[in-house]
Amino acid sequence: MDKRLLDLLVCPICKGPLRSNGVGAALELVCRPDRLAYAVRDGIPLMLSEEARVLSADDPLLDR
């Protein structure tokens, strides 16, 4: 995913920064305050809160 695009994207819920996690087909954009992970498919981030994966409070992705 293009670094410039990642710098522009924010969480659609809290408008906070997103962190990328994974590579290729496993790439996700993680919002730590909302504990959500947004999938990226074919280079396109799916930024719908209904489609986001909810992370548990002890998920290691929240520590990064």
mmCIF file with all atom_site columns, C-alpha atoms in Angstrom:
data_model
loop_
_atom_site.group_PDB
_atom_site.id
_atom_site.type_symbol
_atom_site.label_atom_id
_atom_site.label_alt_id
_atom_site.label_comp_id
_atom_site.label_asym_id
_atom_site.label_entity_id
_atom_site.label_seq_id
_atom_site.pdbx_PDB_ins_code
_atom_site.Cartn_x
_atom_site.Cartn_y
_atom_site.Cartn_z
_atom_site.occupancy
_atom_site.B_iso_or_equiv
_atom_site.pdbx_formal_charge
_atom_site.auth_seq_id
_atom_site.auth_comp_id
_atom_site.auth_asym_id
_atom_site.auth_atom_id
_atom_site.pdbx_PDB_model_num
ATOM 1  C CA . MET A 1 1  ? 0.000   0.000   0.000  1.00 0.00 ? 1  MET A CA 1
ATOM 2  C CA . ASP A 1 2  ? 1.244   3.458   -0.884 1.00 0.00 ? 2  ASP A CA 1
ATOM 3  C CA . LYS A 1 3  ? 2.773   5.248   2.129  1.00 0.00 ? 3  LYS A CA 1
ATOM 4  C CA . ARG A 1 4  ? 1.254   8.572   1.033  1.00 0.00 ? 4  ARG A CA 1
ATOM 5  C CA . LEU A 1 5  ? -2.237  7.067   1.034  1.00 0.00 ? 5  LEU A CA 1
ATOM 6  C CA . LEU A 1 6  ? -1.681  5.552   4.462  1.00 0.00 ? 6  LEU A CA 1
ATOM 7  C CA . ASP A 1 7  ? -0.673  8.978   5.793  1.00 0.00 ? 7  ASP A CA 1
ATOM 8  C CA . LEU A 1 8  ? -4.014  10.418  4.591  1.00 0.00 ? 8  LEU A CA 1
ATOM 9  C CA . LEU A 1 9  ? -6.283  7.683   5.929  1.00 0.00 ? 9  LEU A CA 1
ATOM 10 C CA . VAL A 1 10 ? -7.829  7.985   9.373  1.00 0.00 ? 10 VAL A CA 1
ATOM 11 C CA . CYS A 1 11 ? -10.264 5.877   11.347 1.00 0.00 ? 11 CYS A CA 1
ATOM 12 C CA . PRO A 1 12 ? -13.802 6.619   10.122 1.00 0.00 ? 12 PRO A CA 1
ATOM 13 C CA . ILE A 1 13 ? -15.100 6.505   13.707 1.00 0.00 ? 13 ILE A CA 1
ATOM 14 C CA . CYS A 1 14 ? -12.644 8.537   15.811 1.00 0.00 ? 14 CYS A CA 1
ATOM 15 C CA . LYS A 1 15 ? -10.638 10.212  12.999 1.00 0.00 ? 15 LYS A CA 1
ATOM 16 C CA . GLY A 1 16 ? -7.463  8.973   14.683 1.00 0.00 ? 16 GLY A CA 1
ATOM 17 C CA . PRO A 1 17 ? -4.343  7.601   12.975 1.00 0.00 ? 17 PRO A CA 1
ATOM 18 C CA . LEU A 1 18 ? -4.189  4.064   11.606 1.00 0.00 ? 18 LEU A CA 1
ATOM 19 C CA . ARG A 1 19 ? -1.230  1.693   11.784 1.00 0.00 ? 19 ARG A CA 1
ATOM 20 C CA . SER A 1 20 ? -0.558  -0.867  9.103  1.00 0.00 ? 20 SER A CA 1
ATOM 21 C CA . ASN A 1 21 ? -0.082  -4.475  10.078 1.00 0.00 ? 21 ASN A CA 1
ATOM 22 C CA . GLY A 1 22 ? 0.814   -7.454  7.893  1.00 0.00 ? 22 GLY A CA 1
ATOM 23 C CA . VAL A 1 23 ? 1.730   -7.684  4.233  1.00 0.00 ? 23 VAL A CA 1
ATOM 24 C CA . GLY A 1 24 ? 0.066   -8.672  0.991  1.00 0.00 ? 24 GLY A CA 1
ATOM 25 C CA . ALA A 1 25 ? -3.357  -10.297 1.363  1.00 0.00 ? 25 ALA A CA 1
ATOM 26 C CA . ALA A 1 26 ? -3.059  -10.146 5.181  1.00 0.00 ? 26 ALA A CA 1
ATOM 27 C CA . LEU A 1 27 ? -2.634  -6.346  5.347  1.00 0.00 ? 27 LEU A CA 1
ATOM 28 C CA . GLU A 1 28 ? -4.853  -4.558  7.857  1.00 0.00 ? 28 GLU A CA 1
ATOM 29 C CA . LEU A 1 29 ? -5.122  -0.993  9.118  1.00 0.00 ? 29 LEU A CA 1
ATOM 30 C CA . VAL A 1 30 ? -5.469  -0.902  12.897 1.00 0.00 ? 30 VAL A CA 1
ATOM 31 C CA . CYS A 1 31 ? -7.137  1.781   15.012 1.00 0.00 ? 31 CYS A CA 1
ATOM 32 C CA . ARG A 1 32 ? -5.823  1.286   18.527 1.00 0.00 ? 32 ARG A CA 1
ATOM 33 C CA . PRO A 1 33 ? -8.289  3.550   20.434 1.00 0.00 ? 33 PRO A CA 1
ATOM 34 C CA . ASP A 1 34 ? -11.358 1.892   18.863 1.00 0.00 ? 34 ASP A CA 1
ATOM 35 C CA . ARG A 1 35 ? -9.776  -1.601  18.804 1.00 0.00 ? 35 ARG A CA 1
ATOM 36 C CA . LEU A 1 36 ? -10.705 -2.159  15.150 1.00 0.00 ? 36 LEU A CA 1
ATOM 37 C CA . ALA A 1 37 ? -8.779  -3.667  12.229 1.00 0.00 ? 37 ALA A CA 1
ATOM 38 C CA . TYR A 1 38 ? -9.789  -2.682  8.696  1.00 0.00 ? 38 TYR A CA 1
ATOM 39 C CA . ALA A 1 39 ? -8.901  -5.125  5.919  1.00 0.00 ? 39 ALA A CA 1
ATOM 40 C CA . VAL A 1 40 ? -7.087  -4.100  2.746  1.00 0.00 ? 40 VAL A CA 1
ATOM 41 C CA . ARG A 1 41 ? -8.110  -6.110  -0.317 1.00 0.00 ? 41 ARG A CA 1
ATOM 42 C CA . ASP A 1 42 ? -6.340  -5.742  -3.652 1.00 0.00 ? 42 ASP A CA 1
ATOM 43 C CA . GLY A 1 43 ? -4.713  -2.560  -2.360 1.00 0.00 ? 43 GLY A CA 1
ATOM 44 C CA . ILE A 1 44 ? -8.061  -0.973  -1.429 1.00 0.00 ? 44 ILE A CA 1
ATOM 45 C CA . PRO A 1 45 ? -8.749  -0.305  2.254  1.00 0.00 ? 45 PRO A CA 1
ATOM 46 C CA . LEU A 1 46 ? -12.241 -1.324  3.377  1.00 0.00 ? 46 LEU A CA 1
ATOM 47 C CA . MET A 1 47 ? -13.024 1.536   5.718  1.00 0.00 ? 47 MET A CA 1
ATOM 48 C CA . LEU A 1 48 ? -16.556 0.565   6.755  1.00 0.00 ? 48 LEU A CA 1
ATOM 49 C CA . SER A 1 49 ? -16.956 0.144   10.493 1.00 0.00 ? 49 SER A CA 1
ATOM 50 C CA . GLU A 1 50 ? -19.423 -2.704  9.878  1.00 0.00 ? 50 GLU A CA 1
ATOM 51 C CA . GLU A 1 51 ? -16.714 -4.604  7.983  1.00 0.00 ? 51 GLU A CA 1
ATOM 52 C CA . ALA A 1 52 ? -13.954 -4.000  10.563 1.00 0.00 ? 52 ALA A CA 1
ATOM 53 C CA . ARG A 1 53 ? -12.648 -6.792  12.749 1.00 0.00 ? 53 ARG A CA 1
ATOM 54 C CA . VAL A 1 54 ? -13.072 -6.075  16.460 1.00 0.00 ? 54 VAL A CA 1
ATOM 55 C CA . LEU A 1 55 ? -9.885  -6.665  18.443 1.00 0.00 ? 55 LEU A CA 1
ATOM 56 C CA . SER A 1 56 ? -9.949  -7.999  21.984 1.00 0.00 ? 56 SER A CA 1
ATOM 57 C CA . ALA A 1 57 ? -8.427  -5.849  24.722 1.00 0.00 ? 57 ALA A CA 1
ATOM 58 C CA . ASP A 1 58 ? -5.424  -8.192  24.996 1.00 0.00 ? 58 ASP A CA 1
ATOM 59 C CA . ASP A 1 59 ? -4.776  -8.474  21.246 1.00 0.00 ? 59 ASP A CA 1
ATOM 60 C CA . PRO A 1 60 ? -1.039  -8.067  20.510 1.00 0.00 ? 60 PRO A CA 1
ATOM 61 C CA . LEU A 1 61 ? -1.828  -5.686  17.624 1.00 0.00 ? 61 LEU A CA 1
ATOM 62 C CA . LEU A 1 62 ? -2.799  -3.055  20.167 1.00 0.00 ? 62 LEU A CA 1
ATOM 63 C CA . ASP A 1 63 ? 0.677   -3.125  21.729 1.00 0.00 ? 63 ASP A CA 1
ATOM 64 C CA . ARG A 1 64 ? 2.551   -2.233  18.531 1.00 0.00 ? 64 ARG A CA 1
#
